[in-house]
Tab-separated table of C-alpha atoms in Angstrom:
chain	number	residue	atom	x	y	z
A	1	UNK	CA	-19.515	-5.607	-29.551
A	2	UNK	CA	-18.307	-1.906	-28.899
A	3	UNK	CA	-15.265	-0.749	-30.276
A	4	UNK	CA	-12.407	1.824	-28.799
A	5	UNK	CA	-9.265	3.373	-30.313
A	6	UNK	CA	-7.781	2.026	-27.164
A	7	UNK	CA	-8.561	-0.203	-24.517
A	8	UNK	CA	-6.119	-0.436	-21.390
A	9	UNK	CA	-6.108	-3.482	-19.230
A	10	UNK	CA	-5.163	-2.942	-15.470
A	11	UNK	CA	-6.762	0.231	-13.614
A	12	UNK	CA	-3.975	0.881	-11.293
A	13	UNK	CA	-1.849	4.193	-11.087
A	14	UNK	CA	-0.377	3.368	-14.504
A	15	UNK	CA	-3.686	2.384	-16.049
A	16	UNK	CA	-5.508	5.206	-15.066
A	17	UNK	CA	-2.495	7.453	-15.992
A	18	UNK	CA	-2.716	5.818	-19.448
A	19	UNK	CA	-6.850	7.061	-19.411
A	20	UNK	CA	-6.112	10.351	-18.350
A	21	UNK	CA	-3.771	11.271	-21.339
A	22	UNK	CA	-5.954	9.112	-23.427
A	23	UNK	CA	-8.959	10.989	-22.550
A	24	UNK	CA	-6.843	14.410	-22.781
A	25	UNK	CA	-5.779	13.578	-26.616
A	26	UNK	CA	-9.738	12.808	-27.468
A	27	UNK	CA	-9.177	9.195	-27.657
A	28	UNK	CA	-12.346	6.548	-27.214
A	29	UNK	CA	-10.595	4.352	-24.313
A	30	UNK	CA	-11.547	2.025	-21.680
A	31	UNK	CA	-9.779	0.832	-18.683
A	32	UNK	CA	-10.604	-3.051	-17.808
A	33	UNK	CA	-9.748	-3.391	-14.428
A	34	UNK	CA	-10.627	-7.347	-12.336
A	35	UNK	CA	-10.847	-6.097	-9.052
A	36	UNK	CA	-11.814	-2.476	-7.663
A	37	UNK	CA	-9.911	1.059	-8.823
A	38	UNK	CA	-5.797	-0.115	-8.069
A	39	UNK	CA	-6.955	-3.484	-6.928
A	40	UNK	CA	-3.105	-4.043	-5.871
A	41	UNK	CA	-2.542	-1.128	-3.717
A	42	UNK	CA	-6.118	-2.177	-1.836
A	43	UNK	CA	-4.288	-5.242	-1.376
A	44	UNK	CA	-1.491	-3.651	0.258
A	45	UNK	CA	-1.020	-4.076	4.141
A	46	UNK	CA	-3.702	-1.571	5.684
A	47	UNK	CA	-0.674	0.506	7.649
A	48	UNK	CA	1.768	0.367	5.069
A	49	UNK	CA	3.761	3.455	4.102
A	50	UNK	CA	4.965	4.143	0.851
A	51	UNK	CA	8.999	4.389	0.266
A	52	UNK	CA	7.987	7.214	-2.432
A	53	UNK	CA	7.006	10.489	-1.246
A	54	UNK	CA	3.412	11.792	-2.338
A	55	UNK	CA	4.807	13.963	-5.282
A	56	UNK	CA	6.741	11.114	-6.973
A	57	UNK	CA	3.448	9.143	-7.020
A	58	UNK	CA	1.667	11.870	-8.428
A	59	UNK	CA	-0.223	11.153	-11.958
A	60	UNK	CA	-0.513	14.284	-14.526
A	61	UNK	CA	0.518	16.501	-12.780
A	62	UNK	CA	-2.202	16.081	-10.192
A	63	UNK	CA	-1.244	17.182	-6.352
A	64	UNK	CA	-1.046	14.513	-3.995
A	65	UNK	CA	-1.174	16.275	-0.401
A	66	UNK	CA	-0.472	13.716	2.537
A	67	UNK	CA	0.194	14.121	6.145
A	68	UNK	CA	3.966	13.273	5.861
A	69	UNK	CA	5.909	13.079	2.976
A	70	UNK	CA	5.950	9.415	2.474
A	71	UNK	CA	1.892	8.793	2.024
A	72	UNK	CA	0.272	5.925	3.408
A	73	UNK	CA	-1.925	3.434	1.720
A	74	UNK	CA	-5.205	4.870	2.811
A	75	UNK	CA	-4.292	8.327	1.542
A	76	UNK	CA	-2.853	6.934	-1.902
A	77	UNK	CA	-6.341	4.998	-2.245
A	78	UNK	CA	-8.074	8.320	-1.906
A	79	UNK	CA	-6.054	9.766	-3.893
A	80	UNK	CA	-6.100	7.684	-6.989
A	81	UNK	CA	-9.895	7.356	-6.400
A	82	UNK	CA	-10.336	10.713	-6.328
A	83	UNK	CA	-8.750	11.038	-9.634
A	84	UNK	CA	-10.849	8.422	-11.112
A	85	UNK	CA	-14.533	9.753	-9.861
A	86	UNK	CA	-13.501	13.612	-10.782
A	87	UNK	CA	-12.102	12.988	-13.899
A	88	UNK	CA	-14.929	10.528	-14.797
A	89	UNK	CA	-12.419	8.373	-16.381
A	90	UNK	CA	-14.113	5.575	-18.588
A	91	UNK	CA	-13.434	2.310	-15.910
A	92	UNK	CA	-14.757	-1.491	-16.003
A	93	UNK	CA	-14.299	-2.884	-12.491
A	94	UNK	CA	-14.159	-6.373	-11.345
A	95	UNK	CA	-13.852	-7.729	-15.064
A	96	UNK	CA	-11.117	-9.785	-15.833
A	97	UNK	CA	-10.022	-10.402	-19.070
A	98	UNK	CA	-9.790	-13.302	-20.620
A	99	UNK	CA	-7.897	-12.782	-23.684
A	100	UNK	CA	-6.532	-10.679	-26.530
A	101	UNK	CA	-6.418	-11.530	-30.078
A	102	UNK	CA	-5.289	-9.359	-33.067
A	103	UNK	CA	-6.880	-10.268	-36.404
A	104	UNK	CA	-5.695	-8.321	-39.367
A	105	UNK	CA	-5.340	-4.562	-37.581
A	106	UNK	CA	-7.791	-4.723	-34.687
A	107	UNK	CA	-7.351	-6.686	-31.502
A	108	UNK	CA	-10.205	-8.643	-29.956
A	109	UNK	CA	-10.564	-8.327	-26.424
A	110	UNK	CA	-12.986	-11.391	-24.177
A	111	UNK	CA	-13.769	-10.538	-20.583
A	112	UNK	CA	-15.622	-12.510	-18.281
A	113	UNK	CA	-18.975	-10.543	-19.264
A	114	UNK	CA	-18.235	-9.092	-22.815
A	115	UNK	CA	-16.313	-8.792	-25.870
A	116	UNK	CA	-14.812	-5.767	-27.239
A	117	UNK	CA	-12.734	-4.808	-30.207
A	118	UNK	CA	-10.040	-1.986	-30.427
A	119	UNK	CA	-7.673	-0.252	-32.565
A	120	UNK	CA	-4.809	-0.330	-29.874
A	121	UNK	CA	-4.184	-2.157	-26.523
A	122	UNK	CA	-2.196	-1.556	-23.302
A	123	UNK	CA	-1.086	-4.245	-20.635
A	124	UNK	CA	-0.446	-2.647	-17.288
A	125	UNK	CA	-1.195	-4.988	-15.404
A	126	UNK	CA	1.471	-5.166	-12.470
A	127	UNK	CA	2.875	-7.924	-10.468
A	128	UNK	CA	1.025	-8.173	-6.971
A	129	UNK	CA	-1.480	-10.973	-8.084
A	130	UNK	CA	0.953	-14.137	-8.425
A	131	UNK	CA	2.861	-14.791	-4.941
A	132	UNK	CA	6.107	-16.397	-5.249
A	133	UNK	CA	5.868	-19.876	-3.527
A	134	UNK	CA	8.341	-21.149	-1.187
A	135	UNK	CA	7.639	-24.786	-2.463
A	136	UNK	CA	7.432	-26.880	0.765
A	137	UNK	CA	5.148	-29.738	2.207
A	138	UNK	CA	1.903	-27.753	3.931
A	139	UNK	CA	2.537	-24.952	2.383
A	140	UNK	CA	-1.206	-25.443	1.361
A	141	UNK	CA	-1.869	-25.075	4.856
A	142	UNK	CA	-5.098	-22.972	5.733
A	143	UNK	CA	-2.505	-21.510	8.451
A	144	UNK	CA	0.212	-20.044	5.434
A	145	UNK	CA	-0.732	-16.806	3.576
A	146	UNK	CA	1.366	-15.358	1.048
A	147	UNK	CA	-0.477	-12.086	1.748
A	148	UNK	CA	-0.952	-9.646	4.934
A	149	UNK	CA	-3.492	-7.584	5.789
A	150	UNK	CA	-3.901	-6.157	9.656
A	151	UNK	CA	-1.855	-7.438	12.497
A	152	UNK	CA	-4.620	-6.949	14.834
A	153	UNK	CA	-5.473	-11.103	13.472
A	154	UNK	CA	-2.090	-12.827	15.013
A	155	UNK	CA	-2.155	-11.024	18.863
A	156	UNK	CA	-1.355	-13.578	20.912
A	157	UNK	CA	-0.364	-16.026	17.928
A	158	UNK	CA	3.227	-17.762	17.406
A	159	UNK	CA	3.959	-16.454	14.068
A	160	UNK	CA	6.636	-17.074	11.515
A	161	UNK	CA	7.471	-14.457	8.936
A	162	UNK	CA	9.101	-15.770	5.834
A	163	UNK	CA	11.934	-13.233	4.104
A	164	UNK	CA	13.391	-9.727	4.432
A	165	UNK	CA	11.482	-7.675	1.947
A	166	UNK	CA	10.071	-4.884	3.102
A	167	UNK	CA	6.756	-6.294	3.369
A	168	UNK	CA	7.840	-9.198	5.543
A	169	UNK	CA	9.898	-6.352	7.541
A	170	UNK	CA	6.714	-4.730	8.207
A	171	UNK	CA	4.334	-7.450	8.584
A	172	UNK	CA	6.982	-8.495	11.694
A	173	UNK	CA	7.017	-5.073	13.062
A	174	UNK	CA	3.801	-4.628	13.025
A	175	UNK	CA	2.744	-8.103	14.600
A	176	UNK	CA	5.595	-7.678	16.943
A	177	UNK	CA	3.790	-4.311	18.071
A	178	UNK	CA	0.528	-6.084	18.496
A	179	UNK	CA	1.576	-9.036	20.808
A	180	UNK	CA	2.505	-11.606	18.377
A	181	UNK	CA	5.669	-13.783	19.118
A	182	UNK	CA	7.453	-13.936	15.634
A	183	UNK	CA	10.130	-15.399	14.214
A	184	UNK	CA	11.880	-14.604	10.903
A	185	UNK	CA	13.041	-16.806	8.539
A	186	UNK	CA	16.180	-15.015	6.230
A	187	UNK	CA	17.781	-16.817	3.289
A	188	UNK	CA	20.249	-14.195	3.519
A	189	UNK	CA	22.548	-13.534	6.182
A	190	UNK	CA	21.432	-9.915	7.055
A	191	UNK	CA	18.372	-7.643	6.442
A	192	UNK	CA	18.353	-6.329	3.218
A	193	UNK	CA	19.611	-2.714	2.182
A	194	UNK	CA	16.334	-2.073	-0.021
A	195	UNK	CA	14.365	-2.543	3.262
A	196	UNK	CA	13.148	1.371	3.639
A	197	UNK	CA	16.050	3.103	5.027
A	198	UNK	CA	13.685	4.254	8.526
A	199	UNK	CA	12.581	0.660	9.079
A	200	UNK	CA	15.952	-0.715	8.684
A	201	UNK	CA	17.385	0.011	12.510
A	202	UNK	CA	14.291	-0.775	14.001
A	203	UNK	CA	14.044	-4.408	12.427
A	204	UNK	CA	17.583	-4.192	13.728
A	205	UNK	CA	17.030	-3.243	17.252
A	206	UNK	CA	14.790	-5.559	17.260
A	207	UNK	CA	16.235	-8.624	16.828
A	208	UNK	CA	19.526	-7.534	18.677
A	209	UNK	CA	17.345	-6.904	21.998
A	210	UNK	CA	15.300	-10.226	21.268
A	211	UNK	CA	12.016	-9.150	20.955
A	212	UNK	CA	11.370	-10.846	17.505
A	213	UNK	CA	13.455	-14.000	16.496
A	214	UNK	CA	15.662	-14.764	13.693
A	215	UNK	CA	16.850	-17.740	11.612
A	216	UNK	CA	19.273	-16.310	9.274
A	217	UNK	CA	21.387	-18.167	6.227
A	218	UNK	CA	18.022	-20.078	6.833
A	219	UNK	CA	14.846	-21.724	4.618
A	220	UNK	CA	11.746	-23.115	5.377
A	221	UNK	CA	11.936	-27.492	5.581
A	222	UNK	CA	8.164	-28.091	6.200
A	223	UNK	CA	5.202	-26.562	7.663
A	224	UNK	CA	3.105	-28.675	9.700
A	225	UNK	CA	-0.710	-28.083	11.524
A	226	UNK	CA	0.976	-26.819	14.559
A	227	UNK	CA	4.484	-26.707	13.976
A	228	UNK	CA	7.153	-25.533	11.697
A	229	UNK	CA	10.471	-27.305	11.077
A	230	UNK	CA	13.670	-25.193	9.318
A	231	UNK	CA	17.064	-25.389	7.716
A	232	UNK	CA	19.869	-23.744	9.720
A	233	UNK	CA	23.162	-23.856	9.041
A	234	UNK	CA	23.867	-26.029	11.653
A	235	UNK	CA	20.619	-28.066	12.443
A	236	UNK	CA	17.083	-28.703	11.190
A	237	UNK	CA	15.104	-26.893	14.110
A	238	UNK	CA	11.429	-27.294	14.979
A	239	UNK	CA	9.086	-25.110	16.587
A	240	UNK	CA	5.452	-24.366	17.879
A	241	UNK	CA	3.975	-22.519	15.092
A	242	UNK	CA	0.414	-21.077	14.943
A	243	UNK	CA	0.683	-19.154	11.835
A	244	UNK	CA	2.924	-18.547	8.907
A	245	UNK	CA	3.400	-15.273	6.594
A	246	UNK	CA	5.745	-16.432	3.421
A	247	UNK	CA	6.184	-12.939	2.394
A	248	UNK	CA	8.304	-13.698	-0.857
A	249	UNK	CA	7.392	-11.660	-3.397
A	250	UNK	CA	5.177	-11.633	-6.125
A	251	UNK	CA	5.530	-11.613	-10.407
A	252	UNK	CA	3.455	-11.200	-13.262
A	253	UNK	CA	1.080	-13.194	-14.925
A	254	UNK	CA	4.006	-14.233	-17.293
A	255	UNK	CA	0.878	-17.172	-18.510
A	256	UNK	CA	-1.479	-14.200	-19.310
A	257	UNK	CA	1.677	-12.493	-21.753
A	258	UNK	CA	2.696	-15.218	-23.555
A	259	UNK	CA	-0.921	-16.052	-24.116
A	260	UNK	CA	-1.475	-12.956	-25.907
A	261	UNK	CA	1.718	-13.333	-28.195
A	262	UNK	CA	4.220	-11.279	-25.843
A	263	UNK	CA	7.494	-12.708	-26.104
A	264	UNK	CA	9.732	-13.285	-22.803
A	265	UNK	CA	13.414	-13.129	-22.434
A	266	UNK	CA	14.768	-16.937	-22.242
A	267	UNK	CA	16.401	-16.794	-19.100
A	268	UNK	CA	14.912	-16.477	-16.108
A	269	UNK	CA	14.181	-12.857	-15.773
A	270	UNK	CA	11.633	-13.094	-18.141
A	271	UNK	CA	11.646	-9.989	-19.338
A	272	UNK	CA	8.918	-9.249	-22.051
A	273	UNK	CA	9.618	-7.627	-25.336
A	274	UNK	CA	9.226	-3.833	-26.492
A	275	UNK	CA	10.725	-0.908	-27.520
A	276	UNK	CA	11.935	1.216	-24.906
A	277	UNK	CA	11.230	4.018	-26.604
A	278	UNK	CA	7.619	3.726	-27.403
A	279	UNK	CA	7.044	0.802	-25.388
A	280	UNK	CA	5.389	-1.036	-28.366
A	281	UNK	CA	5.392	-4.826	-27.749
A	282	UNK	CA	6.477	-7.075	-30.607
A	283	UNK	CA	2.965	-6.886	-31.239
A	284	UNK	CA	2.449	-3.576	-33.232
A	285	UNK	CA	-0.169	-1.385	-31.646
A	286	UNK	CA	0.050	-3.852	-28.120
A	287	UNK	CA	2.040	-1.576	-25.719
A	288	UNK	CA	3.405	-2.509	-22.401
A	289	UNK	CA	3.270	0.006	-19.215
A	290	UNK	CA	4.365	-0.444	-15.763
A	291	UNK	CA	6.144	-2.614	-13.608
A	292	UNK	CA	5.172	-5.154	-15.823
A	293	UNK	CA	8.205	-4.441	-17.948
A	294	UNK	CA	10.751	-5.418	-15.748
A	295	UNK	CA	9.506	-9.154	-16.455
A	296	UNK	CA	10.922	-11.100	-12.770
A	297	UNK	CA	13.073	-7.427	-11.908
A	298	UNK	CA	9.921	-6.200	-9.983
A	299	UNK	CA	12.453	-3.656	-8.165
A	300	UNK	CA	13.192	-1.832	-11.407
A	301	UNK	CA	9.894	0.148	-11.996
A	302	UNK	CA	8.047	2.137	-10.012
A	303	UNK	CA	4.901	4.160	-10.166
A	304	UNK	CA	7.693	7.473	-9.601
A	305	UNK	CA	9.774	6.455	-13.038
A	306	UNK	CA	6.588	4.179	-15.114
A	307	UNK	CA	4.095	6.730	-14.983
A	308	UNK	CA	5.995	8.536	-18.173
A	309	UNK	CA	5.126	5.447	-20.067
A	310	UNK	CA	1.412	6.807	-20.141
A	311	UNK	CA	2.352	9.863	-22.664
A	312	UNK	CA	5.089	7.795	-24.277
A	313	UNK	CA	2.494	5.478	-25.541
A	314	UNK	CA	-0.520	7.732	-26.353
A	315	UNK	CA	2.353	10.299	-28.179
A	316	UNK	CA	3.028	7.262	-29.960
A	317	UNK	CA	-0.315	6.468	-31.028
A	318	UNK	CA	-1.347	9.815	-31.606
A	319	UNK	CA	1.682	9.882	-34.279
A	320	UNK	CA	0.828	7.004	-35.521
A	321	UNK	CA	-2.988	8.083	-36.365
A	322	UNK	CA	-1.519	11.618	-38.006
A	323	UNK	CA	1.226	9.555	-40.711
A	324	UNK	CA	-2.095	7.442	-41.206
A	325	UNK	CA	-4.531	10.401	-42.188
């Protein structure tokens, strides 16, 4: 069983910031990551465009040169790759851990393929894994994703997008673009003002001119094989429906934190435990980075205003190892 002083879990921008100062303060680290290097932003829609420019996503002071000023997600997987395979930073991919256990001063880590032990842990583990459902018969349906990919897969396809976010935004742009005939589905009564302020009037134009559909003040009934049936405000409607996107958003594996002995918030925001100024869990020596603090606020953090958490917590550790010696 090989020990670290540290051992982060979650390799994505915030992870691999938290190697980089590790490495730079002579720490023995490892980064645990279950899928490939920022398994979430791989995830991401293959045309989607960042609402941070490239220097707010920028880890230790690292340059992140794009061909506009808001990167897309190719470039930002080259990037953070790039930053990974120069630096040689110490990285387990596709290796998902199990759990974490702290017995006396040193915390037991179980992955699907080994055990390790180290001194100090950090959870950065991000949202993007756990879709929020919408709760409806057939939403099991082999035709419903919670996830979207390339809109090249629903040309010529009656598709219903489900929410406002800026994913589902894009996702009905984008399939719009491609020859889909989509409909939205908005809880709300308008579009969103966090939808990126460039996409905004164009999801706008859009439906004004009738060249994507909208149900607003509206929810999702029940989807069926080939139909779809909804809640207006004045009627239940029904309509041909070959495919559904239920872009609602996503939170963190709240199961996974309380597991390990982080303690939530009681009401529903969930919002785990630590100290905001060394982001120290109520676990001593278990830290938290990331969007992963905000609990069920996923809009709060950022990888432009969480990467700082990296040299909080290794200046925090550091200090800790010096009042110890």
């Amino acid at each position: 069983m090989k020990h670290y002083d540290l051992i982060v879990i979650g390799g994505g921008p915030i992870g691999i910031a938290c190697g980089l100062e590790a490495k730079k303060n002579g720490l023995n680290y490892l980064i645990i990551e279950k899928g490939p290097i920022v398994n979430s932003l791989f995830n991401y829609p293959i045309n989607m465009q960042f609402f941070s420019s490239s220097e707010k996503l920028e880890i230790d002071g690292i340059p992140f040169i794009s061909n506009e000023a808001k990167p897309k997600r190719n470039e930002a997987l080259e990037y953070y790759r790039r930053i990974v395979t120069s630096n040689d930073i110490n990285i387990h991919l596709f290796e998902k851990v199990n759990t974490v256990k702290k017995e006396n001063k040193t915390f037991f880590i179980d992955t699907e393929k080994q055990n390790y032990t180290a001194n100090q842990v950090i959870v950065a583990t991000g949202f993007y894994d756990i879709p929020n459902t919408i709760n409806v018969p057939g939403e099991d349906l082999p035709k419903v994703s919670h996830y979207y990919k390339d809109p090249h897969f629903f040309a010529k396809q009656k598709l219903v997008v489900v929410g406002a976010s800026n994913s589902a935004v894009d996702a009905a742009l984008e399939c719009y673009r491609k020859g889909a005939d989509v409909t939205m589905i908005v809880r709300s009564p308008e579009i969103g003002n966090r939808v990126k302020y460039w996409v905004k009037p164009d999801i706008e134009n859009r439906i004004s001119e009738g060249s994507i559909n909208v149900f607003f003040n509206s929810t999702v009934n029940e989807i069926l094989p080939q139909h779809i049936i909804i809640n207006t405000p004045e009627e239940k409607v029904r309509i041909e429906n070959d495919y559904v996107l239920a872009l609602t958003g996503y939170t963190p594996n709240f199961d996974f934190l309380q597991k390990i002995g982080i303690q939530l918030s009681d009401d529903e925001k969930k919002h785990p435990k630590y100290d905001d100024q060394t982001m120290e869990s109520n676990i001593s020596g278990l830290y938290l980075a990331g969007v992963i603090c905000g609990g069920m606020d996923t809009h709060v953090w950022f990888i432009e205003n969480s990467r700082i958490h990296a040299k909080t917590i290794i200046k925090h550790i550091i200090s800790n190892q010096s009042s110890v010696s």
